[in-house]
CSV table of C-alpha atoms in Angstrom, one decimal:
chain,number,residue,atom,x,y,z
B,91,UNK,CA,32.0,-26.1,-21.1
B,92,UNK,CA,33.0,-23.8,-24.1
B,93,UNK,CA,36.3,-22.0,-24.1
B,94,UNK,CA,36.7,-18.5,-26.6
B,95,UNK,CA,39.7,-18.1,-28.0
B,96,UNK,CA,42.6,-17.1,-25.7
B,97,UNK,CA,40.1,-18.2,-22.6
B,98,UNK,CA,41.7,-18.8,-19.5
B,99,UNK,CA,40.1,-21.2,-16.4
B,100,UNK,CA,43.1,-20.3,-14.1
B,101,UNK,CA,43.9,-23.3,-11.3
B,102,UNK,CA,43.0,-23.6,-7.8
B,103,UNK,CA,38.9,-23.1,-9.1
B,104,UNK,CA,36.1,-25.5,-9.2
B,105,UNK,CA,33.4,-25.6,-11.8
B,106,UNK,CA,30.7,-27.4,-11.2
B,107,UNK,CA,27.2,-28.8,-13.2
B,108,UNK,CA,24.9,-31.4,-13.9
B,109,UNK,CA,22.6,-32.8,-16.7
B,110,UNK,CA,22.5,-29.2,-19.1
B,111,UNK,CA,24.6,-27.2,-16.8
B,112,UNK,CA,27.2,-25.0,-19.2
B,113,UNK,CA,29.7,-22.6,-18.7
B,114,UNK,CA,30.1,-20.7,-21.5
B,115,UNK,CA,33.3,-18.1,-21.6
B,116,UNK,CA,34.1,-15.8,-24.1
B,117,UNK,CA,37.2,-15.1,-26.2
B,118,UNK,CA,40.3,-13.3,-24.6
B,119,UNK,CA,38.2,-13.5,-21.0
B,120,UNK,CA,40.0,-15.3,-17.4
B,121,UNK,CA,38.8,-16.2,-14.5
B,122,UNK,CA,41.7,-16.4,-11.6
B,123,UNK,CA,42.6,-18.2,-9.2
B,124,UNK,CA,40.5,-20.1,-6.3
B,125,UNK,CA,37.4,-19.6,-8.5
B,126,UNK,CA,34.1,-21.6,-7.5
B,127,UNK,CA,31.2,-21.8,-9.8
B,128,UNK,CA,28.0,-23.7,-8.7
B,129,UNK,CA,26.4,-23.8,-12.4
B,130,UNK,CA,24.2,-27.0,-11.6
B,131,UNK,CA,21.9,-27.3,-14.8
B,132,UNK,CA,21.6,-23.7,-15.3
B,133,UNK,CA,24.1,-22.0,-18.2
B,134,UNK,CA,26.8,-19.6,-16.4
B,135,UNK,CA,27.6,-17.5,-19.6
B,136,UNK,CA,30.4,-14.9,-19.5
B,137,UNK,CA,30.9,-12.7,-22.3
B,138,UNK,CA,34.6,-11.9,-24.5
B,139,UNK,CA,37.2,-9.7,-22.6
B,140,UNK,CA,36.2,-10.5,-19.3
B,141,UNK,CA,38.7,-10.3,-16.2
B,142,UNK,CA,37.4,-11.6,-13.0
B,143,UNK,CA,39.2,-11.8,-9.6
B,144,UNK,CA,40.6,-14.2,-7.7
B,145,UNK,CA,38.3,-16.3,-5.3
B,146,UNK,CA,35.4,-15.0,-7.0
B,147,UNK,CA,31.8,-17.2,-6.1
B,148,UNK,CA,29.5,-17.4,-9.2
B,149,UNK,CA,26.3,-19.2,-7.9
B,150,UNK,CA,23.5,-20.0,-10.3
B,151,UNK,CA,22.3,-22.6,-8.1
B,152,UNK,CA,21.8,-22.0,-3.9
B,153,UNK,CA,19.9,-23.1,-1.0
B,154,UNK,CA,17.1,-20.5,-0.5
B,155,UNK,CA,14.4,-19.8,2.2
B,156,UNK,CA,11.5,-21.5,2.5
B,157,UNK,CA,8.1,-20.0,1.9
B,158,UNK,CA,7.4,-21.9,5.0
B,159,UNK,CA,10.2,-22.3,7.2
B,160,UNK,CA,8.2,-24.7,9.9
B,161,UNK,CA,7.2,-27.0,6.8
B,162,UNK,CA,10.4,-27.3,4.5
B,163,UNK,CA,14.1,-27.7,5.7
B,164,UNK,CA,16.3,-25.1,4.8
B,165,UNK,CA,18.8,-27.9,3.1
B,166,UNK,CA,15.6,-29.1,0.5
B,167,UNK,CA,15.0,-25.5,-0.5
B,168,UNK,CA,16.7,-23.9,-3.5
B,169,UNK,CA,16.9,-21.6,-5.9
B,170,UNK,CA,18.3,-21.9,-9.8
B,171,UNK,CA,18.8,-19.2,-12.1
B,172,UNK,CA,21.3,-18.4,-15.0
B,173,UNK,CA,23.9,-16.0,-15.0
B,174,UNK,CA,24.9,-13.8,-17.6
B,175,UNK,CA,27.6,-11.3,-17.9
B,176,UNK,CA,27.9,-8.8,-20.5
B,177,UNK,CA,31.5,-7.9,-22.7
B,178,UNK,CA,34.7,-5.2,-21.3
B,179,UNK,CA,33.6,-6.1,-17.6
B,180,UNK,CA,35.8,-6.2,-14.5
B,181,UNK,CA,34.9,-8.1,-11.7
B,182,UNK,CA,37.1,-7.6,-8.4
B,183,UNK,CA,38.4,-10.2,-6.2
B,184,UNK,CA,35.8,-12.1,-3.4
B,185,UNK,CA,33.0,-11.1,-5.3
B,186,UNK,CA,30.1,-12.9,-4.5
B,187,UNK,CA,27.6,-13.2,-8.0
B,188,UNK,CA,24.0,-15.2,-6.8
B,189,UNK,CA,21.3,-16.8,-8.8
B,190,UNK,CA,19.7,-14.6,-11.5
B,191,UNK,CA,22.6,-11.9,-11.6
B,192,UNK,CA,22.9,-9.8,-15.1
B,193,UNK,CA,26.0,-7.9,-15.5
B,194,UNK,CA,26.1,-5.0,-18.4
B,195,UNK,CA,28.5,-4.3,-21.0
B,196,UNK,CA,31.3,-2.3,-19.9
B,197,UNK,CA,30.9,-2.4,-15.9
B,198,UNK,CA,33.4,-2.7,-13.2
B,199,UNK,CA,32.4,-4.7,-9.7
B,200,UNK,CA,34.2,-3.6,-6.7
B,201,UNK,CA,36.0,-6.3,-5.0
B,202,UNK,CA,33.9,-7.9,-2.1
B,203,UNK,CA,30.9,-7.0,-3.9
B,204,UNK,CA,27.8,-9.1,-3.9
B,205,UNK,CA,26.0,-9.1,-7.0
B,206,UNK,CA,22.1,-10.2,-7.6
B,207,UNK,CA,19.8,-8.8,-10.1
B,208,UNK,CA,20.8,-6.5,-12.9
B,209,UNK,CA,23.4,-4.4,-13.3
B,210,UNK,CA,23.3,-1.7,-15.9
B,211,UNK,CA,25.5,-1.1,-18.6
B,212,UNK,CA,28.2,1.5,-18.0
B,213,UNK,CA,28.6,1.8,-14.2
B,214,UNK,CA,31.5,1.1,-10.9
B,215,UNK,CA,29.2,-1.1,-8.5
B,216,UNK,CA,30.6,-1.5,-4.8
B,217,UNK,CA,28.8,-3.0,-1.7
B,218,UNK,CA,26.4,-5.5,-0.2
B,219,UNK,CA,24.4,-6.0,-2.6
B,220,UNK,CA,26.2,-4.0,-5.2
B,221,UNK,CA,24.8,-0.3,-6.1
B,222,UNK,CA,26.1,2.1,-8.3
B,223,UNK,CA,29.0,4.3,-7.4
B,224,UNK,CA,30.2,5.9,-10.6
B,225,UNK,CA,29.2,6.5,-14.5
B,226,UNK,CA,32.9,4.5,-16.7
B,227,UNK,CA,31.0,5.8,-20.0
């Protein structure tokens, strides 16, 4: 785990990895309270002057589906992916971020979003998955 200066892992929140797994959080960023991040060896890595919400799930590793589902249990099939998130972003509370996820520079999430795939630089997201709402820049 590496900490920027004035970085804030508030209480309540879990972090955790394995083996190469890192959480990387940049200067003057927070993450509140009731936090879970399932980083397993994959690198969570949040960029400087980042605010995200309480009880906010950051999952860069995750049960997946099967590519046959009468051959493989669901509980031996995953997926792992790392997460990056860009600088000046907001991310609301309950939002859910999955495997792969790339958040842009200056974007705001919606609370009770759920993020997966890329996110553009410059844009409100809101829903399930998360689409854009409205231009910030």
């Amino acid at each position: 785990m590496q900490l920027g200066e004035h970085a804030r892992l508030y209480w309540g929140g879990e972090v955790l990895t394995h083996g190469a797994g890192r959480l990387l959080l940049g200067a003057h960023s927070h993450i509140a309270p009731h936090f879970y991040c399932l980083i397993g060896g994959n690198r969570l890595q949040i960029g400087e002057r980042v605010a995200i919400g309480p009880r906010c799930l950051l999952f860069c590793h995750s049960n997946a589906i099967p590519a046959d589902v009468t051959a493989t249990a669901f509980v031996d099939c995953h997926t792992d992916a790392d997460i990056r998130i860009g600088n000046n972003v907001f991310i609301g509370a309950g939002v859910i971020v999955l495997p792969g996820a790339e958040i842009g520079d200056n974007v705001v999430v919606a609370a009770g979003s759920v993020v997966k795939g890329a996110l553009a630089p410059g844009w409100l997201y809101a829903g399930q998955p998360a689409r854009k709402v409205k231009a910030l820049c």
